[in-house]
XYZ file of C-alpha atoms in Angstrom:
162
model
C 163.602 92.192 26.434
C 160.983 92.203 28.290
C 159.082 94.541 26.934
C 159.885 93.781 23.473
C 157.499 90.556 23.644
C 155.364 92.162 26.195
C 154.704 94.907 22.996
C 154.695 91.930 20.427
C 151.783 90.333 22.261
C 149.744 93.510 22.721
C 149.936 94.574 19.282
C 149.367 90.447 18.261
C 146.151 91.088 20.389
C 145.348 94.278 18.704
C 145.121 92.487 15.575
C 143.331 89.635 16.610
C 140.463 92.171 18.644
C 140.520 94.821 15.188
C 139.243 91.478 13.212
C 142.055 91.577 10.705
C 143.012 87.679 11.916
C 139.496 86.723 12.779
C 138.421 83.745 10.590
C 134.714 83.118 9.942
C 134.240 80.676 12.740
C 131.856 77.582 11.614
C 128.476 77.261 13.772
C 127.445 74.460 15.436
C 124.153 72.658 14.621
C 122.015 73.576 16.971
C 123.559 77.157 16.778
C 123.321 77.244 12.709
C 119.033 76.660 13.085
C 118.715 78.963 15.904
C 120.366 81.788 13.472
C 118.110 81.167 10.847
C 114.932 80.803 12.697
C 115.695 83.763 14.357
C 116.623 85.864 10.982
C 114.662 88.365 10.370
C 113.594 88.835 6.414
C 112.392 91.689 4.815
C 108.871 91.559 5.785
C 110.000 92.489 9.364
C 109.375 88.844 10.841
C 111.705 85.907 11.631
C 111.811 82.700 9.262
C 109.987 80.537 12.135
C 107.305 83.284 12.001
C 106.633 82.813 8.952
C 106.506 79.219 8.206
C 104.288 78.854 11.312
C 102.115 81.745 9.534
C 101.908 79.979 6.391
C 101.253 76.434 8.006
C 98.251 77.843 9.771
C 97.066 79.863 6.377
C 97.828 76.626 4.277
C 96.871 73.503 6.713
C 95.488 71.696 3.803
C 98.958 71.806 1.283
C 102.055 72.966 3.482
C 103.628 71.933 6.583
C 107.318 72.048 8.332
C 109.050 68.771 8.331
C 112.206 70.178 9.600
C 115.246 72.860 9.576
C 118.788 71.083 9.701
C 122.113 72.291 9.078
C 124.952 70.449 7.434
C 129.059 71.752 7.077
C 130.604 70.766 3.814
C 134.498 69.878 4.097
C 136.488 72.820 3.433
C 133.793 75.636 3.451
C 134.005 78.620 5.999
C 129.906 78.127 6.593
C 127.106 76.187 7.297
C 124.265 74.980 5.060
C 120.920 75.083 6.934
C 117.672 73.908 5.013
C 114.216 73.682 5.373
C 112.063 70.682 4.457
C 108.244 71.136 4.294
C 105.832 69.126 2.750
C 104.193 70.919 -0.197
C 100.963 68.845 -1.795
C 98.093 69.933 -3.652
C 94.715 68.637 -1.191
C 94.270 64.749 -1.367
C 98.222 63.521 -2.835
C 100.660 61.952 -1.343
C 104.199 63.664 -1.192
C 107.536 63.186 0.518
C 109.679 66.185 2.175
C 110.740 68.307 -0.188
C 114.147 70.745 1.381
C 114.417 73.395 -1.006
C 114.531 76.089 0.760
C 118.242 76.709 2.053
C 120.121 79.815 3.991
C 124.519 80.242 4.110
C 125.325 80.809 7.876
C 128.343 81.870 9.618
C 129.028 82.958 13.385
C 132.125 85.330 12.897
C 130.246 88.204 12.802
C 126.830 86.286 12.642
C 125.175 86.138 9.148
C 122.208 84.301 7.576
C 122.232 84.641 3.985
C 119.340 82.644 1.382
C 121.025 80.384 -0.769
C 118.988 81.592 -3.819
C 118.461 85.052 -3.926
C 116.510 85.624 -7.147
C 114.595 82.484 -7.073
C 112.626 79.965 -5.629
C 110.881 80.192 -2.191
C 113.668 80.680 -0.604
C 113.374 84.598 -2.006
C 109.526 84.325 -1.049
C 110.505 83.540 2.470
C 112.648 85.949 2.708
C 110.242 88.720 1.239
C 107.999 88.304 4.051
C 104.433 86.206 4.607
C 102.328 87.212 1.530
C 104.898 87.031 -0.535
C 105.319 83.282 0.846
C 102.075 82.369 0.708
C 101.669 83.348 -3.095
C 104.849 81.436 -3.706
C 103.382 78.409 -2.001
C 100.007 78.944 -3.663
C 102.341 79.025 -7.001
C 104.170 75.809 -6.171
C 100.654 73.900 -5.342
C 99.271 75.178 -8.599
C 102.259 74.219 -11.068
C 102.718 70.371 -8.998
C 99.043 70.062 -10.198
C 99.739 70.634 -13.901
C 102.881 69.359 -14.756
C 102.235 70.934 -18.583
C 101.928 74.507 -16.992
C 104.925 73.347 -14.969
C 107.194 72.525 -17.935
C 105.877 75.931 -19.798
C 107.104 78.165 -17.023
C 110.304 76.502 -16.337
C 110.888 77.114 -20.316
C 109.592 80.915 -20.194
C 110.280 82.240 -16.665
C 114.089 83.648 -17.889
C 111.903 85.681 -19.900
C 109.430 87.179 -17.733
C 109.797 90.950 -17.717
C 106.714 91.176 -15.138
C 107.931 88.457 -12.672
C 104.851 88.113 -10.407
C 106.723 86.485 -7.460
């Protein structure tokens, strides 16, 4: 009898250590920013590399207001996002966060939120690619008709410049 439930518990713990009942474990705040500061993207630098990269390149028109992470009832994940302010020279803006990464700690993951588009994907292609993205941003904020144009035409852009 004994060694019935001693075997039942082994092979219980076997599971458990092989990851088969391992559930995606939810981070913690402060655990959820570390992870994404501390993801590396594809140009071969972490996130807080590269935002303090492009706030000394851009002093004039970007700056980090904050990273925070929020859990949504009933997802496996956090939500961590990145506020900046983005302005062209001379305007007055508020914090803008939209620029957001999926995390999980059960095997730790960082993930952008949008893949394909945005500056989330500019961040995570590494500096340059950031800092045209920014430089893109600044430019269509000051001409809201080139702004409405691209939103209209950018599903049709076979030479995406991003």
């Amino acid at each position: 009898m004994l060694r019935t439930a001693l075997a039942a518990a082994l092979s219980a713990g076997a599971l458990c250590a092989s990851g088969a009942g391992a559930q995606p474990a939810l981070p913690s705040v402060a655990e959820a920013v570390r992870l994404v500061r501390e993801h590396r993207t594809n140009g071969y630098v972490t996130v807080a590399q590269t935002l303090a990269y492009a706030a000394r390149e851009r002093p004039d028109s970007f700056r980090l207001a904050e990273i925070r992470a929020e859990h949504r009832p009933g997802e496996g994940f956090a939500r961590v996002r990145v506020c900046y302010w983005l302005r062209p020279p001379g305007t007055p803006v508020l914090p803008s966060c939209g620029i957001g990464f999926v995390v999980t700690t059960n095997p730790p993951h960082v993930e952008p939120e949008e893949r394909f588009a945005g500056l989330g994907r500019d961040l995570q292609d590494g500096r340059q690619a950031f800092l045209r993205g920014l430089d893109r941003e600044v430019a269509l904020r000051t001409d809201p008709g080139t702004r409405t144009l691209r939103a209209v035409l950018d599903p049709y852009d076979l030479y995406d410049d991003r």
